[in-house]
PDB file of N, CA and C in Angstrom:
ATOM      1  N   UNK A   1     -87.080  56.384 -44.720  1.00  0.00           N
ATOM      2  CA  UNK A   1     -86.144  56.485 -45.816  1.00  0.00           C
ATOM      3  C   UNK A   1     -86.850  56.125 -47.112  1.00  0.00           C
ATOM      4  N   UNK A   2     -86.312  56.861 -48.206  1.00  0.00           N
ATOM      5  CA  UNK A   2     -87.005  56.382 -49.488  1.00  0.00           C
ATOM      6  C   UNK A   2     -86.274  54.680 -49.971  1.00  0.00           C
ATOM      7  N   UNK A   3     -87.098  54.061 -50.439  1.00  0.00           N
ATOM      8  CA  UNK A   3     -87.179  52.735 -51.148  1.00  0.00           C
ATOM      9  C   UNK A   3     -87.644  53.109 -53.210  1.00  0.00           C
ATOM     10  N   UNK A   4     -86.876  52.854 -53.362  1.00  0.00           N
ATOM     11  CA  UNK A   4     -86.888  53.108 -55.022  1.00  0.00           C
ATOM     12  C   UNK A   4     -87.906  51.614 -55.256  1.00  0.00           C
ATOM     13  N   UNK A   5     -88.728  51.833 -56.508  1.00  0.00           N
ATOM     14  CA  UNK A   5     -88.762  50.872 -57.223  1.00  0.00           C
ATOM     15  C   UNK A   5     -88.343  50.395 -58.340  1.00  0.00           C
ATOM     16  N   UNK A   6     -88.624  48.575 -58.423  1.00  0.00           N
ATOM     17  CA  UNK A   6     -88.159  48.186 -59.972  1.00  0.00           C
ATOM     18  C   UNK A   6     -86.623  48.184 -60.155  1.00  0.00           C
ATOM     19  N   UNK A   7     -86.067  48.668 -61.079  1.00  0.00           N
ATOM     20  CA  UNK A   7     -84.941  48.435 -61.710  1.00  0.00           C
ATOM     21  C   UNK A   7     -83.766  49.763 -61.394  1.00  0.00           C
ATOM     22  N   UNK A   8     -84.901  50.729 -60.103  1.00  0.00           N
ATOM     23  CA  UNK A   8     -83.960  51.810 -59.818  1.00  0.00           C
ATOM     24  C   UNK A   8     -82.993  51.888 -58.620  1.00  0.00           C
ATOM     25  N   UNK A   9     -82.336  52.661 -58.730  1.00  0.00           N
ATOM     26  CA  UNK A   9     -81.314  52.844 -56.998  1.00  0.00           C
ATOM     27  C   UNK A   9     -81.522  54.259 -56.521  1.00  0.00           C
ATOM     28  N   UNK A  10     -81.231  54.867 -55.633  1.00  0.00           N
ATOM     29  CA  UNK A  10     -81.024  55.382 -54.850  1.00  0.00           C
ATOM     30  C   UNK A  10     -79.773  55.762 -54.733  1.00  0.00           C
ATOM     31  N   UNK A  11     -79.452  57.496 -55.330  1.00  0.00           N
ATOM     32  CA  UNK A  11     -77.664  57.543 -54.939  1.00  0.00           C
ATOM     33  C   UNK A  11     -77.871  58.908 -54.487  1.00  0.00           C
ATOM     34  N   UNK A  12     -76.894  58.808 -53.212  1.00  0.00           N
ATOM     35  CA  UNK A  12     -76.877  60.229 -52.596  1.00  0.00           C
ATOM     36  C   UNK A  12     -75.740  61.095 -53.399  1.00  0.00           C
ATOM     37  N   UNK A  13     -76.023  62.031 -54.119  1.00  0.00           N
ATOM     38  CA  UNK A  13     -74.614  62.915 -54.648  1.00  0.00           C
ATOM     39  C   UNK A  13     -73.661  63.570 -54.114  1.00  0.00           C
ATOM     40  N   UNK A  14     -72.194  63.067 -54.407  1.00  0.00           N
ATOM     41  CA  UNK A  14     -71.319  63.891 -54.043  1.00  0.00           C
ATOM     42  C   UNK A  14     -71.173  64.910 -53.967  1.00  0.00           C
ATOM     43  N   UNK A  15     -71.267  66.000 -52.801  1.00  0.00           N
ATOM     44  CA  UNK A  15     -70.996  67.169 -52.976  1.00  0.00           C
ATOM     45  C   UNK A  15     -69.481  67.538 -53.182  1.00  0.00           C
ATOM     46  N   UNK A  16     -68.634  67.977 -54.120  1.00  0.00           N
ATOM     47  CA  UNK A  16     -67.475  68.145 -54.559  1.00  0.00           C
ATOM     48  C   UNK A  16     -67.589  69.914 -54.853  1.00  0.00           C
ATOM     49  N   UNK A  17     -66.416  70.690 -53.270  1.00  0.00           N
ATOM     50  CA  UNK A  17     -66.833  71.605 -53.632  1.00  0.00           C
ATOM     51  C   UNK A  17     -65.302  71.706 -54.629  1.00  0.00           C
ATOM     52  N   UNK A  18     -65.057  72.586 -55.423  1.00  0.00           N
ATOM     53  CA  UNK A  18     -64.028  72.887 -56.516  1.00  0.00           C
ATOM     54  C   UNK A  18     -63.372  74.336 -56.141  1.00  0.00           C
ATOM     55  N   UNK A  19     -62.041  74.261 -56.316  1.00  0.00           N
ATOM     56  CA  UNK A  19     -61.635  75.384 -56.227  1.00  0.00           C
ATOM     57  C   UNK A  19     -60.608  75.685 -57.393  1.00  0.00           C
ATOM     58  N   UNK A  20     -61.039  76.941 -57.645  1.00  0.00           N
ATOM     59  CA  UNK A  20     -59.584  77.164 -58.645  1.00  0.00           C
ATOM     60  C   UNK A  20     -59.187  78.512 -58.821  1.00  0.00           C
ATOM     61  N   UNK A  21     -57.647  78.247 -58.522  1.00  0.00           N
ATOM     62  CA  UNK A  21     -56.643  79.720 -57.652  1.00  0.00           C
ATOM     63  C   UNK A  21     -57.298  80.412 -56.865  1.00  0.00           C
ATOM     64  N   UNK A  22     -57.449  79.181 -55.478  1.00  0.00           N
ATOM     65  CA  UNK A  22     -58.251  80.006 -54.194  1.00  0.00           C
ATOM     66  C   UNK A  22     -59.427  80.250 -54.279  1.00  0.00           C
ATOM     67  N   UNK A  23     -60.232  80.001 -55.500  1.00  0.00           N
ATOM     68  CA  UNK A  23     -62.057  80.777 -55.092  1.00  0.00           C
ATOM     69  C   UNK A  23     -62.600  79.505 -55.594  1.00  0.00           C
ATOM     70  N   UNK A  24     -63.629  79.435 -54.250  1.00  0.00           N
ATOM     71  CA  UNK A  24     -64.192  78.417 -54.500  1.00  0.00           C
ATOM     72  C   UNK A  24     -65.724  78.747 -55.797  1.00  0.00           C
ATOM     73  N   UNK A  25     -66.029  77.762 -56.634  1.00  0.00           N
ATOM     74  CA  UNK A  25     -66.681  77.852 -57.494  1.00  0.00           C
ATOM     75  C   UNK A  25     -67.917  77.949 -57.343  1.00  0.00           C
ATOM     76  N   UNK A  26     -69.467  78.882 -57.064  1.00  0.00           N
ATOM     77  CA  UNK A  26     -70.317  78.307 -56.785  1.00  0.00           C
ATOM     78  C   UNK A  26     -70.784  77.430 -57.438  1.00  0.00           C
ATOM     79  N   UNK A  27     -72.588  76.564 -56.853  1.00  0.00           N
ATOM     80  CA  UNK A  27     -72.678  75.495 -57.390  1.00  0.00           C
ATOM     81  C   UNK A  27     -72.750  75.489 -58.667  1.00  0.00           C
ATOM     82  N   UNK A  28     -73.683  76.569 -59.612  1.00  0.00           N
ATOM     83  CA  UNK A  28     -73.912  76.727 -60.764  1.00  0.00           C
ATOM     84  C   UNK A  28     -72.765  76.593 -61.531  1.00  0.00           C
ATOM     85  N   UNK A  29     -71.805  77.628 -61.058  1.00  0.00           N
ATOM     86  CA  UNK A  29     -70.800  77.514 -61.778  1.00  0.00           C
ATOM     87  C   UNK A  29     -69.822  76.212 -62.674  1.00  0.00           C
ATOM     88  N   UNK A  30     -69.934  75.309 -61.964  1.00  0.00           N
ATOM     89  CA  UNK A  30     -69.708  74.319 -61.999  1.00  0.00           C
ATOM     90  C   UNK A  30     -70.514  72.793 -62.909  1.00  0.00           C
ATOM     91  N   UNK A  31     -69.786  71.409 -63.210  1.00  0.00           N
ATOM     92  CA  UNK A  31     -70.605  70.652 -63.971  1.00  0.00           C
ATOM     93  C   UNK A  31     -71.269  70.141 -62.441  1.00  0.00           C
ATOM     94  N   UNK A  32     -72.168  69.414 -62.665  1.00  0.00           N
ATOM     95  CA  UNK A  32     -73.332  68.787 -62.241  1.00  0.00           C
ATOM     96  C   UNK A  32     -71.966  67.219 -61.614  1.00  0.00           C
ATOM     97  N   UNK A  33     -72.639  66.709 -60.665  1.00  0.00           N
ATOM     98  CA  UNK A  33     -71.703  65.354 -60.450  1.00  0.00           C
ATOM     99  C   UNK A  33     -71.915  64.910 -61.083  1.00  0.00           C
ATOM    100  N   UNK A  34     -70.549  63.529 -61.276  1.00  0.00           N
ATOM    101  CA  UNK A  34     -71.055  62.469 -61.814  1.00  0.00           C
ATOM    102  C   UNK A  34     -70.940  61.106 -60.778  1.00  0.00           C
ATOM    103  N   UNK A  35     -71.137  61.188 -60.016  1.00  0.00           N
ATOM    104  CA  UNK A  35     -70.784  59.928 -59.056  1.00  0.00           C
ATOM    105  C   UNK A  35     -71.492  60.399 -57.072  1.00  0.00           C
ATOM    106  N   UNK A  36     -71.593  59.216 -57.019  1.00  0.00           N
ATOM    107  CA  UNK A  36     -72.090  59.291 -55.643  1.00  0.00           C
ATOM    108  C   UNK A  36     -72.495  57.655 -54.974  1.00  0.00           C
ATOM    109  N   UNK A  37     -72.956  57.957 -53.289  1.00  0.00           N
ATOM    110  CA  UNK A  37     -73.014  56.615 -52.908  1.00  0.00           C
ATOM    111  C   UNK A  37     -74.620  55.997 -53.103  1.00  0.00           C
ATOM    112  N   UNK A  38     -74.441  54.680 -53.578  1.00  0.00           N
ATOM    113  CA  UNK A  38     -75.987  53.790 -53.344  1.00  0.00           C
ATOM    114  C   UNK A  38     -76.542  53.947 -51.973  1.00  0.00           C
ATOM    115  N   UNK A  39     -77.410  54.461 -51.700  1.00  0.00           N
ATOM    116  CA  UNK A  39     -78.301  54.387 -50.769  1.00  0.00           C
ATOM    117  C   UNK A  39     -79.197  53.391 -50.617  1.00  0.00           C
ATOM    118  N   UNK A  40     -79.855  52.963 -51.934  1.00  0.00           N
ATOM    119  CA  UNK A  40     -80.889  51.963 -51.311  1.00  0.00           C
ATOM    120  C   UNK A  40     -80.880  51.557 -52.882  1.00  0.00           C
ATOM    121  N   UNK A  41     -81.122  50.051 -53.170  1.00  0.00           N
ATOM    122  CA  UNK A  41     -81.408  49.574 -54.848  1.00  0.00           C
ATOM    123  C   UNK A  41     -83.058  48.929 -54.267  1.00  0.00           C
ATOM    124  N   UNK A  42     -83.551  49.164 -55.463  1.00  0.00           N
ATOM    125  CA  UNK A  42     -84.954  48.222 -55.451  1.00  0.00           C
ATOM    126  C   UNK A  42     -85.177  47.230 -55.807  1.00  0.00           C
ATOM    127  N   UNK A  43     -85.861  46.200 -55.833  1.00  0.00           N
ATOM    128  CA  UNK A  43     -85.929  44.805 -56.016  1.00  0.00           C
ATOM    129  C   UNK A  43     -85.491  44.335 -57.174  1.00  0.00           C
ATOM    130  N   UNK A  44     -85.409  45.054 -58.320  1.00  0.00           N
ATOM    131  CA  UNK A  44     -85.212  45.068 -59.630  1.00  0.00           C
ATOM    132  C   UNK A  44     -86.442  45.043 -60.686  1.00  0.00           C
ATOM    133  N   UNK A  45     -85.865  44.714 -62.144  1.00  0.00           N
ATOM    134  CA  UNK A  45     -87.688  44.633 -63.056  1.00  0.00           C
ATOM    135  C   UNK A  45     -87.554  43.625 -62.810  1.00  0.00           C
ATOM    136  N   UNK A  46     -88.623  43.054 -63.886  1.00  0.00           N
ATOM    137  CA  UNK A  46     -89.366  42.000 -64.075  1.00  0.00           C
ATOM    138  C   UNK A  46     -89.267  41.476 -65.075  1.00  0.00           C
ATOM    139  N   UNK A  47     -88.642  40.578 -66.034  1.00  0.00           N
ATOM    140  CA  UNK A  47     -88.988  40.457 -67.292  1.00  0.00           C
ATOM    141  C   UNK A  47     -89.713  39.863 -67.891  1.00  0.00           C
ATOM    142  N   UNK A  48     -89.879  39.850 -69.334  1.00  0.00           N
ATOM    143  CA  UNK A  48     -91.247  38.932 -69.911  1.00  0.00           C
ATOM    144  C   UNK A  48     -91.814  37.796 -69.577  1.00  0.00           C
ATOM    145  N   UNK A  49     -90.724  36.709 -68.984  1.00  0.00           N
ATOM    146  CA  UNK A  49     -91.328  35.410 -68.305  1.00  0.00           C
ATOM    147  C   UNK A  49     -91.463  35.476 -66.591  1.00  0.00           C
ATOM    148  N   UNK A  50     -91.841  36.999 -66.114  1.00  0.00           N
ATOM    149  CA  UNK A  50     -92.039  37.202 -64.646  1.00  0.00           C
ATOM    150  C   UNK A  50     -91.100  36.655 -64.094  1.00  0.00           C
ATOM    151  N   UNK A  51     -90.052  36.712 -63.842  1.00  0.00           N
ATOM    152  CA  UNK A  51     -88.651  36.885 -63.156  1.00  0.00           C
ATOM    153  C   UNK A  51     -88.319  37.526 -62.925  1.00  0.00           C
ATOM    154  N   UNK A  52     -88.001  38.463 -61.467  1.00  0.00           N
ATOM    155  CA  UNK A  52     -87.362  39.094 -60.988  1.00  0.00           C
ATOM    156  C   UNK A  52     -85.728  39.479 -61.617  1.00  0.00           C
ATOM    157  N   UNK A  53     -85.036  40.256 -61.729  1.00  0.00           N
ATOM    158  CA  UNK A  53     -84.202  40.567 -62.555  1.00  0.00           C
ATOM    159  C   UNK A  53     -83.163  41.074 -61.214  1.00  0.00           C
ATOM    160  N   UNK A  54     -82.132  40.460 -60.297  1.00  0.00           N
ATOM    161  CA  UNK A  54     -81.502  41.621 -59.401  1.00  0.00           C
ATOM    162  C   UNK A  54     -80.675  42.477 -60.108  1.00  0.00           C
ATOM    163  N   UNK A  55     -80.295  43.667 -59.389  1.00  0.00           N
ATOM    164  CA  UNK A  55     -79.645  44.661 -59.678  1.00  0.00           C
ATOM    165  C   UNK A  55     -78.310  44.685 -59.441  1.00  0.00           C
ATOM    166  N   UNK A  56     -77.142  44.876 -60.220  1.00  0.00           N
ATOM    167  CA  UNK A  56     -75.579  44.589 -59.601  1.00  0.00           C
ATOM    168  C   UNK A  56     -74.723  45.643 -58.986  1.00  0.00           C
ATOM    169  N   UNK A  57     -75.837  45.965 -58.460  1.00  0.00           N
ATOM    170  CA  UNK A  57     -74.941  47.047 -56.854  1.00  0.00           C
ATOM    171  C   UNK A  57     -75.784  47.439 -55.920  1.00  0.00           C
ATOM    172  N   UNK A  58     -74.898  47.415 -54.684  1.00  0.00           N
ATOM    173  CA  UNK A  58     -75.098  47.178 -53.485  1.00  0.00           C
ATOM    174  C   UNK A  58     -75.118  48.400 -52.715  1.00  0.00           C
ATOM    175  N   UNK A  59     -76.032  48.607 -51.492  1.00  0.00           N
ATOM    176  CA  UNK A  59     -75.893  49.125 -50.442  1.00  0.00           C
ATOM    177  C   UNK A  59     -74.544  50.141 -50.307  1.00  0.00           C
ATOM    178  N   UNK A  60     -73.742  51.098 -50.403  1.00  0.00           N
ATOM    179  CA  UNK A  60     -72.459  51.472 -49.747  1.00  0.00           C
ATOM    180  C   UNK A  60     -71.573  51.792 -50.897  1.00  0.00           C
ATOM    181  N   UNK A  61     -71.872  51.273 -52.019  1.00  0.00           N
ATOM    182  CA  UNK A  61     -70.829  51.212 -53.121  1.00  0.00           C
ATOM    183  C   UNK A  61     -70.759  52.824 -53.789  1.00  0.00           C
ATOM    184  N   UNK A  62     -70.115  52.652 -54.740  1.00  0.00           N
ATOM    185  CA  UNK A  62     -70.210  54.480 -55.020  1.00  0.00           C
ATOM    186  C   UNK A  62     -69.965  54.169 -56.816  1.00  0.00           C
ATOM    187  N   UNK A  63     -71.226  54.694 -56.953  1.00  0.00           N
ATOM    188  CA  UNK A  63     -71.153  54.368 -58.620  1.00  0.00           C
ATOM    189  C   UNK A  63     -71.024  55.823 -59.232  1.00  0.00           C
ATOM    190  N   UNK A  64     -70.843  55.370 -60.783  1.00  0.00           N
ATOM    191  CA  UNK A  64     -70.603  56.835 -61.322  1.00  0.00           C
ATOM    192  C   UNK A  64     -71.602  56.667 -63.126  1.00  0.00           C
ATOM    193  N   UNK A  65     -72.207  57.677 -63.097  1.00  0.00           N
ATOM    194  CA  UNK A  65     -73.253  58.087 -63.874  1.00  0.00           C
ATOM    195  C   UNK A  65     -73.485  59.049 -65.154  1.00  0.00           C
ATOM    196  N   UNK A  66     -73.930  59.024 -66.116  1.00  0.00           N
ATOM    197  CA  UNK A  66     -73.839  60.339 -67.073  1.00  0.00           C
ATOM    198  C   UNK A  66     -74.474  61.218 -66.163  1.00  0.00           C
ATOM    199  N   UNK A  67     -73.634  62.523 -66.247  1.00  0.00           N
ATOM    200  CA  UNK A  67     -73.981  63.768 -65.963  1.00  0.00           C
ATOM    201  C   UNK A  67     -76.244  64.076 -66.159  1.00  0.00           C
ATOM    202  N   UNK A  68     -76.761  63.475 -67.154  1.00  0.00           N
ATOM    203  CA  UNK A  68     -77.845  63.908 -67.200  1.00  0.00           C
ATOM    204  C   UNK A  68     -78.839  62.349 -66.631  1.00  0.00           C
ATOM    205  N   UNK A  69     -78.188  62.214 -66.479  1.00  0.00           N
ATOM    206  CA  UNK A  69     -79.400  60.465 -65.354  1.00  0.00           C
ATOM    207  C   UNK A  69     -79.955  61.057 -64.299  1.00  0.00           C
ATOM    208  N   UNK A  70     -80.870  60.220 -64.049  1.00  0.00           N
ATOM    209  CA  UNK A  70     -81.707  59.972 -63.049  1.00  0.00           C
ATOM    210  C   UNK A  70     -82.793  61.058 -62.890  1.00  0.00           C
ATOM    211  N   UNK A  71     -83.454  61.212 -61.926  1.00  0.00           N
ATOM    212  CA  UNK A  71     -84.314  62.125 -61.575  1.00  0.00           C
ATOM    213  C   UNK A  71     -83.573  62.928 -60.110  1.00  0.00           C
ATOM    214  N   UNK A  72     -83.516  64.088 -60.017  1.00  0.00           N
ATOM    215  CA  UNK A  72     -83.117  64.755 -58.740  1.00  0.00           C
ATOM    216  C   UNK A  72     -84.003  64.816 -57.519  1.00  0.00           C
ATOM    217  N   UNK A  73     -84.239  64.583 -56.202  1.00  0.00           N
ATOM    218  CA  UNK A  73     -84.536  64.640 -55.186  1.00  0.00           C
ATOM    219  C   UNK A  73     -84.275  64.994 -53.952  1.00  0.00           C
ATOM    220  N   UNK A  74     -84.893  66.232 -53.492  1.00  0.00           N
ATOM    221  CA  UNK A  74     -84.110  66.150 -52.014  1.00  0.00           C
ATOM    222  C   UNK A  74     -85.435  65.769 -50.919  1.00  0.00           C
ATOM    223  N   UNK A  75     -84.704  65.288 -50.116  1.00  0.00           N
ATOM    224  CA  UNK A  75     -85.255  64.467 -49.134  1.00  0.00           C
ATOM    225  C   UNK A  75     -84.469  64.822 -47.799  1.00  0.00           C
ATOM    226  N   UNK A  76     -85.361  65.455 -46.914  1.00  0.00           N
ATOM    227  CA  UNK A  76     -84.657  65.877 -45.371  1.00  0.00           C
ATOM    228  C   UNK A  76     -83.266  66.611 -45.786  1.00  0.00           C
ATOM    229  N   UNK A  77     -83.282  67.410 -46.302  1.00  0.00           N
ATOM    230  CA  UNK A  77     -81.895  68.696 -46.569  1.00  0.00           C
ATOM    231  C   UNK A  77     -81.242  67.662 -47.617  1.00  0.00           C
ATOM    232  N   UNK A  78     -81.037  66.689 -48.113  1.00  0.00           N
ATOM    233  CA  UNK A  78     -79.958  66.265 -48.721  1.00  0.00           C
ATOM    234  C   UNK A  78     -80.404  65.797 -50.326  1.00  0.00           C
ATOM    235  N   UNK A  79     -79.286  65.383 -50.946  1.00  0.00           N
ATOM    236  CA  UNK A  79     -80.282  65.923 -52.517  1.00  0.00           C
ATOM    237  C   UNK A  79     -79.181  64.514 -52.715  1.00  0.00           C
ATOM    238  N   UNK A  80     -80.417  63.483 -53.764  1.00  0.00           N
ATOM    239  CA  UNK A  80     -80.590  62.372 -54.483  1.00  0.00           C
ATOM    240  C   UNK A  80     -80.886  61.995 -55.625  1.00  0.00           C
ATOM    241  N   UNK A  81     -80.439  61.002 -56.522  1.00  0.00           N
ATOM    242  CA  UNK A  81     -80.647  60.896 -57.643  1.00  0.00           C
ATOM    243  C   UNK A  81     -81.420  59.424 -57.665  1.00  0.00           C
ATOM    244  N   UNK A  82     -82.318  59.602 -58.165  1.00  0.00           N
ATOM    245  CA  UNK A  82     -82.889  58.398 -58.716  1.00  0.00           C
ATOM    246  C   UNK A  82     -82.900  57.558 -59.639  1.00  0.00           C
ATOM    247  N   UNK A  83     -81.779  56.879 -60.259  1.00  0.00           N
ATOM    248  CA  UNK A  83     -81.187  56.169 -61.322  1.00  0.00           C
ATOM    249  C   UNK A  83     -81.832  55.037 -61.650  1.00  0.00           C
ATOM    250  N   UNK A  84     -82.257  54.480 -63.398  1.00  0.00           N
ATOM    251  CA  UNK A  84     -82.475  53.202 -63.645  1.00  0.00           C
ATOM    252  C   UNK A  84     -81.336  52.470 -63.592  1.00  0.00           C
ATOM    253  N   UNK A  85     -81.054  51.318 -63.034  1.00  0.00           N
ATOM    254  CA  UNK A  85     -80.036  50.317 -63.315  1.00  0.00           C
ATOM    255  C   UNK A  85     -79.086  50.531 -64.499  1.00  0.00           C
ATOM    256  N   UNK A  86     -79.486  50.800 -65.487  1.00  0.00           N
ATOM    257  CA  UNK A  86     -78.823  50.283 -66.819  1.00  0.00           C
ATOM    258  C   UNK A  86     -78.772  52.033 -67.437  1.00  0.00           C
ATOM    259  N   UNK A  87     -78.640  52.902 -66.388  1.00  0.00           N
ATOM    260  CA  UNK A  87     -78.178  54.032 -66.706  1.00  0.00           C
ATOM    261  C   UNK A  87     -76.281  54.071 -65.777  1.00  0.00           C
ATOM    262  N   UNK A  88     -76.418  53.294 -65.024  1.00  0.00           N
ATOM    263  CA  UNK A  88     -75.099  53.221 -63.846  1.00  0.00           C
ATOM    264  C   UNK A  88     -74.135  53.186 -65.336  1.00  0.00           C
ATOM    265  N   UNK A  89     -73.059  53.535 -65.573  1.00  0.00           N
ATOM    266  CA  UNK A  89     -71.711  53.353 -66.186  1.00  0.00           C
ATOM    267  C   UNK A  89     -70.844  52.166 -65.412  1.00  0.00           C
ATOM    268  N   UNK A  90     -70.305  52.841 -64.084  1.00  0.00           N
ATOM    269  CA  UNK A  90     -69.232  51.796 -63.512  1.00  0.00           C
ATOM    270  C   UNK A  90     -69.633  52.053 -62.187  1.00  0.00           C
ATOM    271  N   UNK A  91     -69.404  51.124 -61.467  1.00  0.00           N
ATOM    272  CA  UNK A  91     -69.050  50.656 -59.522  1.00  0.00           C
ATOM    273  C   UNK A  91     -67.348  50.692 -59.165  1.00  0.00           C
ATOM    274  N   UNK A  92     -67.261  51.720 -58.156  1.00  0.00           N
ATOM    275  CA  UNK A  92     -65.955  51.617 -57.629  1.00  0.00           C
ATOM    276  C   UNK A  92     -65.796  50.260 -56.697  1.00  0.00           C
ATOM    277  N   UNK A  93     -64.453  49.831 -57.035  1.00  0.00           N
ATOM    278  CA  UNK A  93     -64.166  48.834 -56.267  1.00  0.00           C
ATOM    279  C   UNK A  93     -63.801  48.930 -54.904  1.00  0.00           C
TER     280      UNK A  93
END
């Protein structure tokens, strides 16, 4: 499994397929997600006095993101975003 580093996470994207009056939308057609589940967070940065910095989300949670974050990845058929910390917006409760 991938392990992010630093201050990034790991989010698998929602696939949300859309329909409207019966036809489903292809992908293009459509906006880009904005939300999906944490897969894996990395240790966090580091800051100027070498302190580890943790990250405030977890394993399972399902955060939601600007439309243009992260870096895209697919990995074994399934497609991932690679987010800095302090790009996340909000964590569902």
């Amino acid at each position: 499994m991938l392990k992010p580093l630093g201050d990034r996470v790991l989010v698998k994207v929602r696939n949300e397929e859309e329909k409207v009056g019966g036809i489903v939308l292809a992908g293009n057609a459509k906006e880009k997600p904005t939300s999906g589940e944490v897969i894996a967070v990395g240790p966090g940065a580091i800051d100027h006095h070498g302190n580890r910095m943790p990250i405030d989300v977890k394993v399972g949670e399902t955060v939601w993101y600007d439309k243009y974050s992260g870096t895209s990845i697919k990995y074994n058929d399934d497609e991932y975003l690679v987010i800095r910390a302090g790009d996340l917006l909000a964590v569902e409760d």
